CSV table of C-alpha atoms and ligand atoms in Angstrom, one decimal:
chain,number,residue,atom,x,y,z
A,1,MET,CA,154.4,96.2,58.1
A,2,ILE,CA,153.1,93.2,56.2
A,3,ILE,CA,151.4,90.6,58.3
A,4,LYS,CA,152.8,87.4,57.1
A,5,GLU,CA,151.6,85.3,59.9
A,6,ALA,CA,149.1,85.8,62.8
A,7,LYS,CA,148.2,82.9,65.1
A,8,PHE,CA,146.3,82.4,68.3
A,9,LEU,CA,148.6,81.2,71.1
A,10,MET,CA,146.6,80.9,74.3
A,11,SER,CA,144.0,82.5,76.7
A,12,ASN,CA,144.4,82.7,80.4
A,13,THR,CA,143.8,84.9,83.4
A,14,LYS,CA,147.4,84.8,85.0
A,15,VAL,CA,150.4,86.7,83.9
A,16,ALA,CA,152.6,83.8,85.1
A,17,LEU,CA,150.9,81.5,82.5
A,18,CYS,CA,151.3,84.0,79.6
A,19,PRO,CA,153.9,83.2,76.9
A,20,ALA,CA,157.5,83.8,77.8
A,21,PRO,CA,158.0,87.6,77.9
A,22,THR,CA,160.7,87.5,75.2
A,23,LYS,CA,159.0,89.6,72.4
A,24,PRO,CA,157.5,93.1,72.5
A,25,GLU,CA,153.8,93.0,73.4
A,26,TYR,CA,150.9,95.2,72.4
A,27,ALA,CA,147.6,94.9,74.3
A,28,PHE,CA,144.2,96.2,73.1
A,29,ILE,CA,141.8,97.3,75.8
A,30,GLY,CA,138.7,99.5,76.0
A,31,ARG,CA,135.1,99.4,77.0
A,32,SER,CA,133.1,96.3,76.2
A,33,ASN,CA,131.8,96.3,72.7
A,34,VAL,CA,134.1,99.2,71.6
A,35,GLY,CA,135.5,97.0,68.7
A,36,LYS,CA,138.7,95.5,70.1
A,37,SER,CA,138.4,92.0,68.5
A,38,SER,CA,137.2,93.5,65.2
A,39,LEU,CA,140.2,95.8,65.1
A,40,ILE,CA,142.5,92.9,65.8
A,41,ASN,CA,141.0,90.9,63.0
A,42,MET,CA,141.2,93.9,60.7
A,43,LEU,CA,144.8,94.4,61.5
A,44,THR,CA,145.7,90.8,61.0
A,45,GLU,CA,143.5,90.3,58.0
A,46,GLN,CA,142.0,87.2,59.6
A,47,LYS,CA,138.2,87.5,60.1
A,48,GLY,CA,137.8,84.9,62.9
A,49,LEU,CA,141.2,85.4,64.7
A,50,ALA,CA,139.7,87.2,67.8
A,51,LYS,CA,136.1,86.4,68.6
A,52,THR,CA,133.7,89.3,67.9
A,53,SER,CA,130.1,89.6,69.2
A,54,SER,CA,127.3,92.0,69.1
A,55,SER,CA,126.6,91.2,72.8
A,56,PRO,CA,129.1,93.0,75.1
A,57,GLY,CA,131.5,91.0,77.4
A,58,LYS,CA,132.5,88.4,74.8
A,59,THR,CA,136.3,88.5,75.7
A,60,GLN,CA,136.9,87.4,79.2
A,61,LEU,CA,140.4,86.4,79.2
A,62,ILE,CA,143.9,87.6,78.3
A,63,ASN,CA,144.3,86.3,74.7
A,64,HIS,CA,147.7,86.1,73.2
A,65,PHE,CA,148.4,86.1,69.4
A,66,LEU,CA,151.9,85.9,67.9
A,67,ILE,CA,152.5,88.0,64.8
A,68,ASN,CA,155.2,87.4,62.2
A,69,ASP,CA,157.0,85.4,65.0
A,70,THR,CA,158.2,88.8,66.3
A,71,TRP,CA,155.6,90.4,68.5
A,72,TYR,CA,152.6,89.5,70.7
A,73,LEU,CA,149.2,91.0,70.3
A,74,VAL,CA,146.9,90.7,73.2
A,75,ASP,CA,143.0,91.1,73.2
A,76,LEU,CA,142.0,92.0,76.8
A,77,PRO,CA,138.5,91.8,78.1
A,78,GLY,CA,136.4,95.0,77.9
A,79,TYR,CA,135.5,97.1,80.9
A,80,GLY,CA,132.4,98.9,81.7
A,81,TYR,CA,129.9,96.2,80.9
A,82,ALA,CA,126.9,97.1,83.1
A,83,LYS,CA,125.3,93.7,83.3
A,84,VAL,CA,128.3,91.9,84.9
A,85,SER,CA,128.2,91.5,88.7
A,86,LYS,CA,130.3,93.6,91.1
A,87,ASP,CA,132.3,90.3,91.8
A,88,ALA,CA,133.0,89.8,88.2
A,89,ARG,CA,134.0,93.5,87.7
A,90,ASP,CA,136.3,93.4,90.8
A,91,SER,CA,138.0,90.2,89.5
A,92,TRP,CA,138.4,91.8,86.0
A,93,ARG,CA,140.0,94.9,87.6
A,94,ARG,CA,142.5,92.7,89.6
A,95,MET,CA,143.4,90.6,86.6
A,96,ILE,CA,143.9,93.6,84.3
A,97,ASN,CA,145.6,95.8,86.9
A,98,TYR,CA,148.0,92.9,87.6
A,99,TYR,CA,148.7,92.3,83.9
A,100,LEU,CA,149.3,96.0,83.2
A,101,GLN,CA,151.7,96.4,86.1
A,102,HIS,CA,153.5,93.2,85.9
A,103,ARG,CA,153.7,92.0,82.3
A,104,GLU,CA,157.4,92.8,81.8
A,105,ASN,CA,157.4,92.8,77.9
A,106,LEU,CA,154.3,95.1,77.7
A,107,THR,CA,155.4,97.7,75.2
A,108,CYS,CA,152.3,99.8,74.5
A,109,VAL,CA,148.6,99.5,75.5
A,110,PHE,CA,146.1,100.6,72.7
A,111,VAL,CA,143.1,102.1,74.5
A,112,LEU,CA,140.1,101.9,72.2
A,113,ILE,CA,137.4,104.6,72.4
A,114,ASP,CA,134.2,104.7,70.5
A,115,SER,CA,134.4,107.7,68.2
A,116,ARG,CA,130.6,108.2,68.5
A,117,HIS,CA,130.4,109.2,72.0
A,118,GLU,CA,131.4,112.3,74.1
A,119,PRO,CA,134.2,111.6,76.6
A,120,MET,CA,133.1,109.0,79.2
A,121,GLN,CA,134.4,109.2,82.7
A,122,GLN,CA,135.3,105.6,82.8
A,123,ASP,CA,137.6,106.0,79.8
A,124,LEU,CA,139.1,109.2,81.2
A,125,ASP,CA,139.7,107.4,84.5
A,126,PHE,CA,141.4,104.5,82.8
A,127,LEU,CA,143.6,106.8,80.9
A,128,GLU,CA,144.6,108.6,84.1
A,129,TYR,CA,145.4,105.3,85.7
A,130,LEU,CA,147.7,104.3,82.8
A,131,GLY,CA,149.4,107.8,82.9
A,132,LYS,CA,149.9,107.7,86.7
A,133,THR,CA,151.3,104.2,86.8
A,134,GLY,CA,153.5,104.9,83.9
A,135,VAL,CA,152.1,102.3,81.4
A,136,PRO,CA,152.9,103.5,77.8
A,137,PHE,CA,149.7,103.9,75.8
A,138,VAL,CA,148.2,105.3,72.7
A,139,ILE,CA,144.5,106.1,72.0
A,140,VAL,CA,142.6,104.5,69.1
A,141,PHE,CA,139.1,105.9,68.2
A,142,THR,CA,136.9,103.1,66.7
A,143,LYS,CA,133.9,102.8,64.4
A,144,ALA,CA,134.7,106.0,62.4
A,145,ASP,CA,132.5,104.7,59.6
A,146,LYS,CA,129.4,104.9,61.9
A,147,GLN,CA,129.0,108.7,61.7
A,148,SER,CA,130.1,111.9,59.8
A,149,ALA,CA,133.7,112.9,59.8
A,150,ALA,CA,132.5,116.1,61.5
A,151,LYS,CA,131.0,114.2,64.4
A,152,THR,CA,134.1,112.1,64.8
A,153,ASP,CA,136.3,115.2,64.8
A,154,SER,CA,134.3,116.7,67.5
A,155,THR,CA,134.5,113.6,69.7
A,156,ILE,CA,138.3,113.6,69.4
A,157,ALA,CA,138.5,117.3,70.0
A,158,ALA,CA,136.4,116.9,73.2
A,159,TYR,CA,138.7,114.0,74.4
A,160,LYS,CA,141.8,116.2,73.6
A,161,ARG,CA,140.4,119.2,75.6
A,162,LYS,CA,139.6,116.8,78.5
A,163,LEU,CA,143.0,115.3,78.5
A,164,LEU,CA,144.8,118.6,78.4
A,165,GLU,CA,143.0,119.7,81.6
A,166,THR,CA,145.2,117.4,83.4
A,167,TRP,CA,148.2,116.6,81.1
A,168,GLU,CA,150.7,118.8,79.2
A,169,GLU,CA,151.1,116.4,76.3
A,170,LEU,CA,148.7,114.3,74.4
A,171,PRO,CA,149.3,110.7,73.6
A,172,ARG,CA,149.5,109.4,70.0
A,173,ILE,CA,146.0,109.2,68.5
A,174,PHE,CA,144.7,106.9,65.8
A,175,LEU,CA,141.3,106.9,64.0
A,176,THR,CA,140.0,103.6,62.8
A,177,SER,CA,137.2,101.7,61.1
A,178,ALA,CA,137.3,97.9,61.2
A,179,VAL,CA,134.7,98.0,58.3
A,180,LYS,CA,136.6,100.4,56.0
A,181,ARG,CA,140.0,99.3,57.3
A,182,ASP,CA,140.9,102.9,58.1
A,183,GLY,CA,143.9,103.4,60.4
A,184,ARG,CA,145.4,99.9,59.6
A,185,ASP,CA,148.5,101.2,57.9
A,186,GLU,CA,149.1,103.8,60.6
A,187,ILE,CA,148.8,101.4,63.5
A,188,LEU,CA,151.0,98.8,61.9
A,189,ALA,CA,153.6,101.4,60.9
A,190,TYR,CA,153.6,102.6,64.5
A,191,ILE,CA,154.2,99.0,65.8
A,192,ASP,CA,156.9,98.6,63.4
A,193,GLU,CA,158.6,101.8,64.5
A,194,VAL,CA,158.4,100.9,68.1
A,195,ASN,CA,159.7,97.3,67.5
A,196,ALA,CA,162.7,98.8,65.6
A,197,GLN,CA,163.4,101.1,68.5
A,198,MET,CA,163.2,98.3,70.9
A,199,GLN,CA,165.7,96.4,69.0
A,200,GLN,CA,168.1,99.2,68.9
A,201,GLN,CA,167.8,100.0,72.6
A,202,PRO,CA,166.3,97.1,74.3
A,203,ASP,CA,166.4,98.9,77.7
A,204,ALA,CA,164.8,102.1,76.6
A,205,GLY,CA,161.3,103.2,76.9
A,206,ASP,CA,159.0,105.0,79.4
A,207,SER,CA,157.9,101.7,81.1
A,208,GLY,CA,161.3,100.6,82.2
A,209,ASN,CA,160.5,97.3,80.7
A,210,ASN,CA,163.6,95.2,80.1
A,211,PHE,CA,163.5,92.2,78.0
B,1,LIG,P1,134.1,92.6,74.0
B,1,LIG,O1,135.1,91.5,73.7
B,1,LIG,O2,132.6,92.1,74.2
B,1,LIG,O3,134.5,93.6,75.0
B,1,LIG,O4,133.9,93.5,72.6
B,1,LIG,P2,134.9,94.1,71.7
B,1,LIG,O5,135.5,95.3,72.1
B,1,LIG,O6,135.9,93.0,71.2
B,1,LIG,O7,134.0,94.4,70.3
B,1,LIG,P3,133.8,93.5,69.0
B,1,LIG,O8,135.0,93.6,68.1
B,1,LIG,O9,133.3,92.2,69.4
B,1,LIG,O10,132.7,94.4,68.3
B,1,LIG,C1,131.5,94.7,68.9
B,1,LIG,C2,130.4,95.1,67.8
B,1,LIG,O11,130.8,96.3,67.1
B,1,LIG,C3,130.3,94.1,66.7
B,1,LIG,O12,129.0,93.9,66.3
B,1,LIG,C4,131.1,94.6,65.6
B,1,LIG,O13,130.7,94.1,64.3
B,1,LIG,C5,130.9,96.1,65.7
B,1,LIG,N1,132.1,96.9,65.2
B,1,LIG,C6,133.3,96.8,65.7
B,1,LIG,N2,134.1,97.6,65.1
B,1,LIG,C7,133.5,98.3,64.1
B,1,LIG,C8,133.6,99.3,63.2
B,1,LIG,O14,134.7,99.9,63.0
B,1,LIG,N3,132.6,99.7,62.4
B,1,LIG,C9,131.3,99.2,62.6
B,1,LIG,N4,130.3,99.7,61.8
B,1,LIG,N5,131.1,98.2,63.5
B,1,LIG,C10,132.1,97.8,64.3
B,2,LIG,MG1,136.3,91.2,72.1
C-alpha cells in the first residue's frame, strides 16, 4: 500500500465522539513507551503525526487518523505506566475496554510488544483478554534495532511458547523497527489485504463487526 495521505482527525475519550464508524479501523496499543506513536509515524512517513516521547504516558486519548481517505488508524494510550495513579489506571482501563468492545468498525488491534524483554504478564493478560472477548488482533514486536537478531528471535520464541500454553493457534506476528523501517511493507500489505476482504464481504470477520 502506498500512503498518499495521512491526517490527524481528532482525540477524545468517548467512543460516541469518535468519527462515524464507516471505515475499517486499526488500533495500535501496548505498554507505555513500547513505540506505538513512533511506529505510526514510520508507517505513515510523517515524523510528527503521532506525538512521541521518551517519557512514558504521553498518549492519553483515543487519537484518530484518516489514511488515504479509506481507513482509520488509532493511537491508543499505553498501559502499564507505573507512575500513574490507581484512579488514572482504572479510568484508562474503562475507556479502553469500552472502546475495544463497542467500536463497531474496529477491524484489528495491533498489540505492540518490546522485542527486548522476556514475556511480561501484563502483555500476556492483555492478549488473553482480547482472545477471550473475540477482538481480532495481531502482535507487533517493536525496537528490533536495539539488540541482536538472535536476542529478538529468542524473545519472539518465548512469547510463542507462552501463547501456545493456552491457545491452539498463534496470531499473526510482525517484527518492526521504527528506526530502520523494518516491518513497514508487511504491516501495510496486511492492512491492504484485510481492507480488500472487508470490501468483498462486509459482514465477515471474527469480530462480528458490521459496517
Ligand atoms: P506512550 O504514548 O507514552 O505510551 O509511548 P509510545 O508507545 O507511543 O512510544 P513512543 O513512540 O513515544 O516511543 C517511546 C520511545 O522509544 C521514544 O524515545 C522513541 O524514540 C523510542 N522508540 C520507539 N520505537 C523505536 C524503535 O523502533 N527503535 C528505537 N531505537 N527506538 C524506538
Ligand atoms: Mg504514544
